[in-house]
Short mmCIF file of N, CA and C in Angstrom, two decimals:
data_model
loop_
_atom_site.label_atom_id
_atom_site.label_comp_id
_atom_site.label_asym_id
_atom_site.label_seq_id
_atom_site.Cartn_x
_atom_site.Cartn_y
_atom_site.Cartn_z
N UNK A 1 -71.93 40.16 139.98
CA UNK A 1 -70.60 39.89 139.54
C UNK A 1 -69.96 38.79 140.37
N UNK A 2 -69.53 37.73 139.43
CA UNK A 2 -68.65 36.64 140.71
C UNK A 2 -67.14 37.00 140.35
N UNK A 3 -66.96 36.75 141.85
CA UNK A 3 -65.41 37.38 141.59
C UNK A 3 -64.67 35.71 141.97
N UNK A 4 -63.43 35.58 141.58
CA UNK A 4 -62.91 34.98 141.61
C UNK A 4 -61.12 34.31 142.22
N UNK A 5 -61.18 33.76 143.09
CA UNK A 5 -60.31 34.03 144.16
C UNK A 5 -59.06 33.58 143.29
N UNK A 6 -58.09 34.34 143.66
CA UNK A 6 -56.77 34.02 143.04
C UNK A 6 -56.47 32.78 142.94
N UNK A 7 -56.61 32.42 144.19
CA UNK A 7 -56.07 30.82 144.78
C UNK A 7 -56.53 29.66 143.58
N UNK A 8 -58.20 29.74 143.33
CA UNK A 8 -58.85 29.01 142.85
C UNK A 8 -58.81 29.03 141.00
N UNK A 9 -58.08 30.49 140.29
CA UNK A 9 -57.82 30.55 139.24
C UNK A 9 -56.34 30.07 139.05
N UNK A 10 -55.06 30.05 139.75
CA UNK A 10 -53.77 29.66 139.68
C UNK A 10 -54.53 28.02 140.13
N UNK A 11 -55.16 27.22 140.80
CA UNK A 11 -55.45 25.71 140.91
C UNK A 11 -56.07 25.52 139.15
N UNK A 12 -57.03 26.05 139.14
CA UNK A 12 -57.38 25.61 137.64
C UNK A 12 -56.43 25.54 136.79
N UNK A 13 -55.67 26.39 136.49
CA UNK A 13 -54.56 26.99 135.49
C UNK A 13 -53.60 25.75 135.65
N UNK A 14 -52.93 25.25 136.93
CA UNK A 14 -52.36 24.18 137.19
C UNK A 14 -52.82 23.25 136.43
N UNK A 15 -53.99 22.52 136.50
CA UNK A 15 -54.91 21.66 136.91
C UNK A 15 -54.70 21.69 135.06
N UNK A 16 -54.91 21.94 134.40
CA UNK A 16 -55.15 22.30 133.02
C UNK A 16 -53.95 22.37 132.16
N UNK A 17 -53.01 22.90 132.56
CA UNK A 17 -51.47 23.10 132.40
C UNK A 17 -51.11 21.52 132.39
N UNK A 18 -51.47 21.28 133.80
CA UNK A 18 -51.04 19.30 134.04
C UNK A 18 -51.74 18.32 132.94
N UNK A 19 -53.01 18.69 132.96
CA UNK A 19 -53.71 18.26 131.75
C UNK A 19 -52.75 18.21 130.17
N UNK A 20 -52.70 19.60 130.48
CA UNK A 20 -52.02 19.44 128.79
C UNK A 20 -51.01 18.76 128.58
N UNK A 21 -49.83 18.90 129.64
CA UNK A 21 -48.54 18.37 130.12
C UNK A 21 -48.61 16.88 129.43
N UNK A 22 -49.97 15.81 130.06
CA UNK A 22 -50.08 14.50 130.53
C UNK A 22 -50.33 14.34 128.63
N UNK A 23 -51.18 14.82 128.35
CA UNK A 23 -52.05 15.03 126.57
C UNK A 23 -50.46 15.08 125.47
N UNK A 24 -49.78 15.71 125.73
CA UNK A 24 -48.79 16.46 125.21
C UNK A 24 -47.72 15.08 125.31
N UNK A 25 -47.31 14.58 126.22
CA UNK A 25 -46.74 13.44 126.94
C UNK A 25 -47.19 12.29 125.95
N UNK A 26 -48.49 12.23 125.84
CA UNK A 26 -49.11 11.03 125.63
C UNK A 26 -48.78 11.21 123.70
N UNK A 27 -49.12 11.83 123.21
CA UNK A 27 -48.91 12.52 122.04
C UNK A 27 -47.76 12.08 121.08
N UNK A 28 -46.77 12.64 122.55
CA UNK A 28 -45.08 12.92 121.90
C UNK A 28 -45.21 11.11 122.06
N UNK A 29 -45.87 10.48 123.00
CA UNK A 29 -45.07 8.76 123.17
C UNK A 29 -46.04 8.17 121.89
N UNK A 30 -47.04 8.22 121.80
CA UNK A 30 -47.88 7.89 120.36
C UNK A 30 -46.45 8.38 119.32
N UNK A 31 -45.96 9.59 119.14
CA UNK A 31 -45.54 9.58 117.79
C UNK A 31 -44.46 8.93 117.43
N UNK A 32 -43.83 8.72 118.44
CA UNK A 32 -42.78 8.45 118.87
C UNK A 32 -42.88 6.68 118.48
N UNK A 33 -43.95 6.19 118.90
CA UNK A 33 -43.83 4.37 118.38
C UNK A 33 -44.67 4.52 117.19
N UNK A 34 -45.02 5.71 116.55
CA UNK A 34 -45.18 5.17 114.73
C UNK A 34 -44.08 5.83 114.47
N UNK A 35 -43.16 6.49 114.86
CA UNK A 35 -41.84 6.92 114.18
C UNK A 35 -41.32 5.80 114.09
N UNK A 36 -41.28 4.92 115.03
CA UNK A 36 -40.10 3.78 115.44
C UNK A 36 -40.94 2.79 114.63
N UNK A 37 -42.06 2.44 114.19
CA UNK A 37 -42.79 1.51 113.91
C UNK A 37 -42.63 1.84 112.26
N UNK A 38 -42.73 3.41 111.89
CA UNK A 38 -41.96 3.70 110.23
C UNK A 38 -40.75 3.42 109.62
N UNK A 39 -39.90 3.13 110.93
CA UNK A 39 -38.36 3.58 110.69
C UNK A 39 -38.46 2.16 110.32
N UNK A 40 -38.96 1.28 111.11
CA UNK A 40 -39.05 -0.20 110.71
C UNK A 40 -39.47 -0.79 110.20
N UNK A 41 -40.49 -0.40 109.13
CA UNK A 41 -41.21 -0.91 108.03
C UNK A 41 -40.68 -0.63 107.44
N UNK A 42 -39.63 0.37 106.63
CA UNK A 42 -38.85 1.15 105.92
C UNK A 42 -37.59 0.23 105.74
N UNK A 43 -37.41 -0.13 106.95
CA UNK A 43 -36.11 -1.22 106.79
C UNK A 43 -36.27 -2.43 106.68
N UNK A 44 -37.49 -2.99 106.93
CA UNK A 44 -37.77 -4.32 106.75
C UNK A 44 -37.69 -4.31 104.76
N UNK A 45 -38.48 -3.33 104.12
CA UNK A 45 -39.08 -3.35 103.07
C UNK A 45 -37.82 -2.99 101.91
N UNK A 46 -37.15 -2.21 102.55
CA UNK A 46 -35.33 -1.97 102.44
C UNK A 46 -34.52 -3.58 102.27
N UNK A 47 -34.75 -4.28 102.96
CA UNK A 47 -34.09 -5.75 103.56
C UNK A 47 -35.04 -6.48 102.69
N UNK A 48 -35.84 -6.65 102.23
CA UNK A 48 -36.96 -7.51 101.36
C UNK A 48 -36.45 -7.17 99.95
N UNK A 49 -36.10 -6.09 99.75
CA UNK A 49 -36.16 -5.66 98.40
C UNK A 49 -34.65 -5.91 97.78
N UNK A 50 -33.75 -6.14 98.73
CA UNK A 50 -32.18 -6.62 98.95
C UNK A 50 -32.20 -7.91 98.63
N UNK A 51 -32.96 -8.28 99.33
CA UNK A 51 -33.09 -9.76 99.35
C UNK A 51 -33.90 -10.38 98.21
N UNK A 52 -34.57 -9.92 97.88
CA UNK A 52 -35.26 -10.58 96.63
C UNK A 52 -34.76 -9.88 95.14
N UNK A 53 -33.46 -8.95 95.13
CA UNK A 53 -32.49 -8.97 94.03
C UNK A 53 -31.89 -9.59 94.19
N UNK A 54 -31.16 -10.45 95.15
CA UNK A 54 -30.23 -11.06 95.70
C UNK A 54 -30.42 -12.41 95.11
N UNK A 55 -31.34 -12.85 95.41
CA UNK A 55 -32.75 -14.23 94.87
C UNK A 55 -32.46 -14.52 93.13
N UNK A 56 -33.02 -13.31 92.15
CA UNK A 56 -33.54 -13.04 91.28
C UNK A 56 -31.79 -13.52 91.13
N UNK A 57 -31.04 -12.74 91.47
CA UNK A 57 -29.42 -13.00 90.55
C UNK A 57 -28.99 -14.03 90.95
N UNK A 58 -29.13 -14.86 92.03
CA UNK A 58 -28.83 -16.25 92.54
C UNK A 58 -29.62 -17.00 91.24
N UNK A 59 -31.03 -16.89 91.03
CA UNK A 59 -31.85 -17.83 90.05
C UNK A 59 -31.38 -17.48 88.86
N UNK A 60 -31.00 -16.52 88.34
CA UNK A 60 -30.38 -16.48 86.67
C UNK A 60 -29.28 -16.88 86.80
N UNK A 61 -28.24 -16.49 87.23
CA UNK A 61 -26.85 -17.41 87.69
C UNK A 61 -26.68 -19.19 87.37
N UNK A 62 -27.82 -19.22 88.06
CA UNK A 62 -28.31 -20.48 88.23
C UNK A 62 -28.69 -21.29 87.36
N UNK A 63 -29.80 -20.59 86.36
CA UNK A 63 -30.24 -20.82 85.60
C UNK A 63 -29.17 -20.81 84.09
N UNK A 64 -28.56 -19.83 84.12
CA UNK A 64 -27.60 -19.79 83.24
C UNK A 64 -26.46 -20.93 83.14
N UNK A 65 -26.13 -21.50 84.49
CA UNK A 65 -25.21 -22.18 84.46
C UNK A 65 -25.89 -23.64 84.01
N UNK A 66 -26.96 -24.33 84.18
CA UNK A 66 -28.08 -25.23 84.34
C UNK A 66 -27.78 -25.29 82.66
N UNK A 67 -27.92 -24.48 82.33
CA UNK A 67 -27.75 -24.57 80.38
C UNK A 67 -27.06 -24.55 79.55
N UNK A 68 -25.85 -23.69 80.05
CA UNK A 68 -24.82 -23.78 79.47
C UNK A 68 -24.05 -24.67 80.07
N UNK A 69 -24.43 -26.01 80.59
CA UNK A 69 -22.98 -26.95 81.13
C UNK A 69 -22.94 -27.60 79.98
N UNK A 70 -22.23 -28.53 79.88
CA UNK A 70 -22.12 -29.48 78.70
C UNK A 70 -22.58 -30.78 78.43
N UNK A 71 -22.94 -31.25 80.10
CA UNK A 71 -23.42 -32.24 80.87
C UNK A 71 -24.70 -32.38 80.55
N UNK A 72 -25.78 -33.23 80.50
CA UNK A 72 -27.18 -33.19 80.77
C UNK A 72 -27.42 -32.82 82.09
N UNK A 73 -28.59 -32.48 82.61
CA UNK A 73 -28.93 -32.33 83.87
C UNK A 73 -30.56 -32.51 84.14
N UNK A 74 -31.22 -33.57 84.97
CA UNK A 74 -32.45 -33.56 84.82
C UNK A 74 -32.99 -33.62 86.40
N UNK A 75 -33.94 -32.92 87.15
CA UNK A 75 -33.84 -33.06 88.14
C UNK A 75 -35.73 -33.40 88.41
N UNK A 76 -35.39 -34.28 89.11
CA UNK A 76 -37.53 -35.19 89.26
C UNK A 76 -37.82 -34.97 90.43
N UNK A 77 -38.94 -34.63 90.76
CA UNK A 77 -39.75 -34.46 92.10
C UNK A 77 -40.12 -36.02 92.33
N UNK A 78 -40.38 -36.02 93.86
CA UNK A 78 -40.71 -37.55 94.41
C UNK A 78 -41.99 -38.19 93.43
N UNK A 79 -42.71 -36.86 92.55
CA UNK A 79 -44.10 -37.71 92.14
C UNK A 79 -43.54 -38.08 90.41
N UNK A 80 -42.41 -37.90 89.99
CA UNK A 80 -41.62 -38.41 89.20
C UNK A 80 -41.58 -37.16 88.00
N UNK A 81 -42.55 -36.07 88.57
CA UNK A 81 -42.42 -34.72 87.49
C UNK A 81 -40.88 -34.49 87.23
N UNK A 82 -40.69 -34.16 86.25
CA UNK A 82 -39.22 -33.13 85.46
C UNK A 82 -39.47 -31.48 86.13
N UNK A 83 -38.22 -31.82 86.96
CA UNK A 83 -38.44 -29.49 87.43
C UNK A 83 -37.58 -28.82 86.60
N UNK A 84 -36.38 -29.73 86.12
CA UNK A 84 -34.97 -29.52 85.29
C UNK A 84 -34.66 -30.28 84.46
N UNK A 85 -34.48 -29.65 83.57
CA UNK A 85 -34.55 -30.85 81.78
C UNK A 85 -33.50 -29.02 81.46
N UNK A 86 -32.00 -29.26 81.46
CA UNK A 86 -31.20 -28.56 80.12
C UNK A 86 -31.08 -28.51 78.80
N UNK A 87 -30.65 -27.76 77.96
CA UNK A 87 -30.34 -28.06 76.41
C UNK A 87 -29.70 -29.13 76.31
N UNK A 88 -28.56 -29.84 77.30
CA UNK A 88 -27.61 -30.60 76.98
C UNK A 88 -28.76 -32.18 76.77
N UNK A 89 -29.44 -32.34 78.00
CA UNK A 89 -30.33 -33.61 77.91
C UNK A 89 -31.38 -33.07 76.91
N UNK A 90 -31.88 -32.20 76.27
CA UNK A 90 -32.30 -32.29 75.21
C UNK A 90 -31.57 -32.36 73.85
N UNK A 91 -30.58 -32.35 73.68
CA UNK A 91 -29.74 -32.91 73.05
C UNK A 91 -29.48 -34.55 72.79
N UNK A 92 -28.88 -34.31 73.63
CA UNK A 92 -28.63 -36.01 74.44
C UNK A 92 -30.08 -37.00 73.90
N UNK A 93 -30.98 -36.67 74.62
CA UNK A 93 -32.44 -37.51 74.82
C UNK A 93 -33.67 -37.06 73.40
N UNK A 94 -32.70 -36.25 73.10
CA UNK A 94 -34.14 -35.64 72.14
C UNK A 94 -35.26 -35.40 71.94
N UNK A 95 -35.61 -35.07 73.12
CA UNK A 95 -36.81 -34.49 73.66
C UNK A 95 -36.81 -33.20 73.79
N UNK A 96 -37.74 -32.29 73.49
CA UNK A 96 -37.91 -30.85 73.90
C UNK A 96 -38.16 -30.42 75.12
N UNK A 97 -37.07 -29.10 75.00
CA UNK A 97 -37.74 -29.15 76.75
C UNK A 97 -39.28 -28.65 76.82
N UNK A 98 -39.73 -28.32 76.02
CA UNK A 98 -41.10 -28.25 76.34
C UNK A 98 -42.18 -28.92 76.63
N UNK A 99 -42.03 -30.14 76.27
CA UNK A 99 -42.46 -31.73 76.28
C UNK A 99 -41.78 -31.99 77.99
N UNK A 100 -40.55 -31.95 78.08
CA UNK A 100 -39.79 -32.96 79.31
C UNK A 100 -40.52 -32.23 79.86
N UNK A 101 -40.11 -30.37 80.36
CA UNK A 101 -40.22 -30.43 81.51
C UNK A 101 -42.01 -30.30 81.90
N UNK A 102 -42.19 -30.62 83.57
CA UNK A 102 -43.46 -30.97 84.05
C UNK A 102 -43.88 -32.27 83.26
N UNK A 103 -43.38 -33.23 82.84
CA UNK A 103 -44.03 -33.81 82.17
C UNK A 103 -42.92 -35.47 83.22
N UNK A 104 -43.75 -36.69 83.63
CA UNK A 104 -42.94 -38.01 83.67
C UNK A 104 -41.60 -38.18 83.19
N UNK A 105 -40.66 -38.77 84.17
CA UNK A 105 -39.59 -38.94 84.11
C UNK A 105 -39.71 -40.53 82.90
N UNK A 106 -40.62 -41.02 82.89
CA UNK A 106 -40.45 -41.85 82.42
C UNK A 106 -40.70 -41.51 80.77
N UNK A 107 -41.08 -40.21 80.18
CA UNK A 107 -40.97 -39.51 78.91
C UNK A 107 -39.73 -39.96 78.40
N UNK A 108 -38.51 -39.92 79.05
CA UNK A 108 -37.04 -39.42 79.08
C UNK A 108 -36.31 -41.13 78.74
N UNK A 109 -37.70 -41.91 78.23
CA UNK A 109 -37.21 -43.71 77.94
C UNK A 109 -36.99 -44.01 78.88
N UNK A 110 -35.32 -45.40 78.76
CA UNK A 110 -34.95 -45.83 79.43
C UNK A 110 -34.28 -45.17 80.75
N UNK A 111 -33.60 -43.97 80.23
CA UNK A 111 -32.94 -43.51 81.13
C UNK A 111 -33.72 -42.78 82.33
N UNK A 112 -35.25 -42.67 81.89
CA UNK A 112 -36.10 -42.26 83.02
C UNK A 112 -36.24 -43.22 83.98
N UNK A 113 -36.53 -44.69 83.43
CA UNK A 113 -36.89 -45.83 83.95
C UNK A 113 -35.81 -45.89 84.65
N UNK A 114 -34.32 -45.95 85.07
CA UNK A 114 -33.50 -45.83 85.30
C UNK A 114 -33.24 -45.21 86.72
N UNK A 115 -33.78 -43.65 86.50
CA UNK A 115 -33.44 -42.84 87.91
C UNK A 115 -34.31 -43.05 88.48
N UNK A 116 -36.03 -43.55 88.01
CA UNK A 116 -37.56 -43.60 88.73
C UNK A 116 -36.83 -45.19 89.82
N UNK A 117 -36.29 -46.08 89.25
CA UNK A 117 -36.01 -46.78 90.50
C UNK A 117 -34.95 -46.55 91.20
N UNK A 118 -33.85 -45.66 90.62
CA UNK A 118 -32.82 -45.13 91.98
C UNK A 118 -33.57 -44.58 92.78
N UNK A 119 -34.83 -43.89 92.40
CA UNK A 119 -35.07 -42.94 93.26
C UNK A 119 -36.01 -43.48 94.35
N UNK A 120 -36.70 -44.66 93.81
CA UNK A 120 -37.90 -45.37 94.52
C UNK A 120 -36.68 -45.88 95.72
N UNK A 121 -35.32 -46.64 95.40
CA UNK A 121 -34.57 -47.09 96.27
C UNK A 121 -33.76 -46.18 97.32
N UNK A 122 -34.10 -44.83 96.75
CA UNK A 122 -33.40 -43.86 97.72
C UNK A 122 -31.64 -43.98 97.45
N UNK A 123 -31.60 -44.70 96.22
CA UNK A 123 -29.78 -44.85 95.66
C UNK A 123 -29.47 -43.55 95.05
N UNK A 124 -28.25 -43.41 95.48
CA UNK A 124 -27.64 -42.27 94.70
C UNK A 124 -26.35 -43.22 94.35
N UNK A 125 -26.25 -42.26 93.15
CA UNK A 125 -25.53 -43.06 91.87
C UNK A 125 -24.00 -42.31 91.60
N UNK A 126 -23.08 -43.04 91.12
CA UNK A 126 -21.86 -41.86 91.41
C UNK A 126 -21.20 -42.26 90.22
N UNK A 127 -21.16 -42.34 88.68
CA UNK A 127 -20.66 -42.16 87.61
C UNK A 127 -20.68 -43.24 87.56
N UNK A 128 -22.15 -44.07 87.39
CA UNK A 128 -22.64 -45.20 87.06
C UNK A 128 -23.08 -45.74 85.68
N UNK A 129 -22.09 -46.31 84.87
CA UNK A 129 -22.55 -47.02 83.26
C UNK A 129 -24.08 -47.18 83.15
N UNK A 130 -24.73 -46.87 82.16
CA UNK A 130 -26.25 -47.08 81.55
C UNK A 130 -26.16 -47.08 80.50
N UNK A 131 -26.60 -48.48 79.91
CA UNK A 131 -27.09 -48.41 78.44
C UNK A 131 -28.48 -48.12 78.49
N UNK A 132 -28.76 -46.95 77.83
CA UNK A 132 -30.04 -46.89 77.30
C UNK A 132 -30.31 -46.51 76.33
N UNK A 133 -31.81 -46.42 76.00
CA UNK A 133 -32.19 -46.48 74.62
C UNK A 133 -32.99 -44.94 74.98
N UNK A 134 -32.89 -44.33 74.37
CA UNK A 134 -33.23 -42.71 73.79
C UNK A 134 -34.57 -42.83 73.59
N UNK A 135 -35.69 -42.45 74.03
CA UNK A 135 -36.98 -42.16 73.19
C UNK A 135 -36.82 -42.39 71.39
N UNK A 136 -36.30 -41.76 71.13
CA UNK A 136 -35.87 -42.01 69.66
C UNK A 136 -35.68 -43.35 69.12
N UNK A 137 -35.08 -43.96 69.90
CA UNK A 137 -34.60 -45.11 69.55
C UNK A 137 -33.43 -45.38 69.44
N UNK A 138 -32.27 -44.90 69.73
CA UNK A 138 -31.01 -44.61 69.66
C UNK A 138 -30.22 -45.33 70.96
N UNK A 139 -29.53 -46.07 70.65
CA UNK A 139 -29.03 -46.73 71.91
C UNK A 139 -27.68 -45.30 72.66
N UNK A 140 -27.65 -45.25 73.77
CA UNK A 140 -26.68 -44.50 73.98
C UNK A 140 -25.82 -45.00 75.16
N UNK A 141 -24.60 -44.53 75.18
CA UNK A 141 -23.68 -45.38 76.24
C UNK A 141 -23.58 -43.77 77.47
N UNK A 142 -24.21 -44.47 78.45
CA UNK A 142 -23.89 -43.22 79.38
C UNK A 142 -23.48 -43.35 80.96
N UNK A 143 -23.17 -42.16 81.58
CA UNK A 143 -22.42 -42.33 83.16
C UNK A 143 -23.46 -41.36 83.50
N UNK A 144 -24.25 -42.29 84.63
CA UNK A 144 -25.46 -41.05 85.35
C UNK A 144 -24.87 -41.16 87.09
N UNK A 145 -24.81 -40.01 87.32
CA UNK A 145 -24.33 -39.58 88.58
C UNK A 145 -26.17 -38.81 89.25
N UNK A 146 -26.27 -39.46 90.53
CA UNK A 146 -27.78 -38.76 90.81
C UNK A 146 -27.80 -38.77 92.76
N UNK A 147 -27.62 -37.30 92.38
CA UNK A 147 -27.99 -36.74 93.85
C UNK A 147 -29.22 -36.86 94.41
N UNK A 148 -29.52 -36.85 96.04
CA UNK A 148 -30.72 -37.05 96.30
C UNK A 148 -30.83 -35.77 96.84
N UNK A 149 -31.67 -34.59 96.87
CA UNK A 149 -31.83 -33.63 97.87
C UNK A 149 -32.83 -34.11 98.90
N UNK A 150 -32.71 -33.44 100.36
CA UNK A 150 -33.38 -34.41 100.98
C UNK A 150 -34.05 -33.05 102.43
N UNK A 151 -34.92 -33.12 102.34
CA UNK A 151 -35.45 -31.85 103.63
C UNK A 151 -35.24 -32.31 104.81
N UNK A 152 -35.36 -31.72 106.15
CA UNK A 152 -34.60 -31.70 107.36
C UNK A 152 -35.50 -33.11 107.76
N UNK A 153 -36.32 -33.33 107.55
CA UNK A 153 -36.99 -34.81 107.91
C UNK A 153 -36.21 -36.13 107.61
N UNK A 154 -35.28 -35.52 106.28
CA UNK A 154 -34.27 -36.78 105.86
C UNK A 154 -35.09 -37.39 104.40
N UNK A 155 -36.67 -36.77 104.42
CA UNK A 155 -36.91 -37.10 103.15
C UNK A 155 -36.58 -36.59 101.66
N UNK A 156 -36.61 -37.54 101.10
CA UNK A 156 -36.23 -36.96 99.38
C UNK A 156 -37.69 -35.90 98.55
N UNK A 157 -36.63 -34.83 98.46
CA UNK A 157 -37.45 -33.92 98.46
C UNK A 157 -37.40 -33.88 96.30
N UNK A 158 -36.17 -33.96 95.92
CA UNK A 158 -35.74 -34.05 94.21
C UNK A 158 -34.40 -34.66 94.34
N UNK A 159 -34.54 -35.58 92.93
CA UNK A 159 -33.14 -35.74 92.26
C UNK A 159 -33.16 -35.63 91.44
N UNK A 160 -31.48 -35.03 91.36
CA UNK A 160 -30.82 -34.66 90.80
C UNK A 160 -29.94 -35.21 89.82
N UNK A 161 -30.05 -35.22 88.49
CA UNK A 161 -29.18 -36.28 87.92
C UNK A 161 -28.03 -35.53 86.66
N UNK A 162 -26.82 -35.57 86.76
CA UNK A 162 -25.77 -35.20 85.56
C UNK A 162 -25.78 -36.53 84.70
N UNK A 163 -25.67 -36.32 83.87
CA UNK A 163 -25.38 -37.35 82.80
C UNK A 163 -24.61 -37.20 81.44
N UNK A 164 -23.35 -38.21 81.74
CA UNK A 164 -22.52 -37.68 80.53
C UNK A 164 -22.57 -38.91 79.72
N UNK A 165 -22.55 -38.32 78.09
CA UNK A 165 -22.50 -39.03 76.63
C UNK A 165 -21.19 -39.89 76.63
N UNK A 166 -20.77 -40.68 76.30
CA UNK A 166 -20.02 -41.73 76.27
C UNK A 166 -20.21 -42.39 74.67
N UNK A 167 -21.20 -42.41 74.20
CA UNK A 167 -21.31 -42.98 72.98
C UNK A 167 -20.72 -43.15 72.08
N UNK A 168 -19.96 -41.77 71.37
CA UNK A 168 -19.38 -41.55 70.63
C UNK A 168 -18.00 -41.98 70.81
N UNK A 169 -17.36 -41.48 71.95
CA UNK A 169 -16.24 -42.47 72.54
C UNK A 169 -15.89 -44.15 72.93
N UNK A 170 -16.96 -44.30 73.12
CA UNK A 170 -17.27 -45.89 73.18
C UNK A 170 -17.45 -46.68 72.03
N UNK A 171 -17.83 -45.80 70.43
CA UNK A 171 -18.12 -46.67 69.31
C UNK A 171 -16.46 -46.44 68.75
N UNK A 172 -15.47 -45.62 69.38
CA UNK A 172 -14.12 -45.64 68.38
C UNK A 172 -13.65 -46.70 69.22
#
């Protein structure tokens, strides 16, 4: 029979107790940074999902207003693509927007030829007379106003062009 000295069963018991203590410790701090690491994926994904309704109603807003102005509005990337062609410049130009947009500014006739060298010159235009001639063939009397947007480099990133009809007012 081994007997076993008090001393040496209360050291183990310690010894094991501390063990668990340190295990237990380690455990609670593990759960503790995926609690904090849940709480924060939860809110990031909370804040993403805010933010990209936020987006979605900024772009229809946007989009809504883009169509219903009364104005034309056509807006060209530096490689002279159409990103923005409205009902009004399809009106105006008589072109579909299905045709304009993604498609050469220079589709859009004279008045493409027009903003392709404001834009080559880096001019922005501020309710500037243009006679041009319509794809169609239609001479039209117009005022093109053309913003440059421009990224933090200072380069031209799109322009932007309003364009109002004059024609009809100009032939009375």
């Amino acid at each position: 029979r081994m007997r076993f000295s008090s001393r040496s069963t209360l050291a183990a018991m310690a010894t094991a107790e501390a063990r668990s203590r340190r295990r237990l410790a380690v455990w609670a701090g593990l759960l503790a940074v995926v609690g904090v690491a849940g709480v924060g994926w939860l809110a990031v994904r909370h804040n993403l999902a805010v933010l990209h309704e936020s987006h979605q109603r900024i772009q229809t807003y946007s989009s809504r207003l883009l169509e219903d102005m009364g104005d034309a509005v056509v807006a060209v990337d530096t490689q002279g693509r159409i990103d923005v062609y409205n009902r009004a410049a399809q009106r105006l130009l008589g072109v579909p927007m299905e045709t304009a947009r993604a498609s050469n500014v220079d589709t859009l006739g004279d008045l493409g030829q027009h903003l392709h060298v404001a834009m080559q010159q880096s001019r922005e235009l501020r309710s500037e007379p243009c006679q041009c001639r319509a794809p169609d063939g239609r001479m039209l009397d117009l005022s093109v106003s053309l913003s440059l947007l421009r990224n933090r480099l200072g380069e031209t990133e799109t322009a932007v062009a309003v364009i109002q009809d004059f024609t009809e007012q100009r032939a009375l």
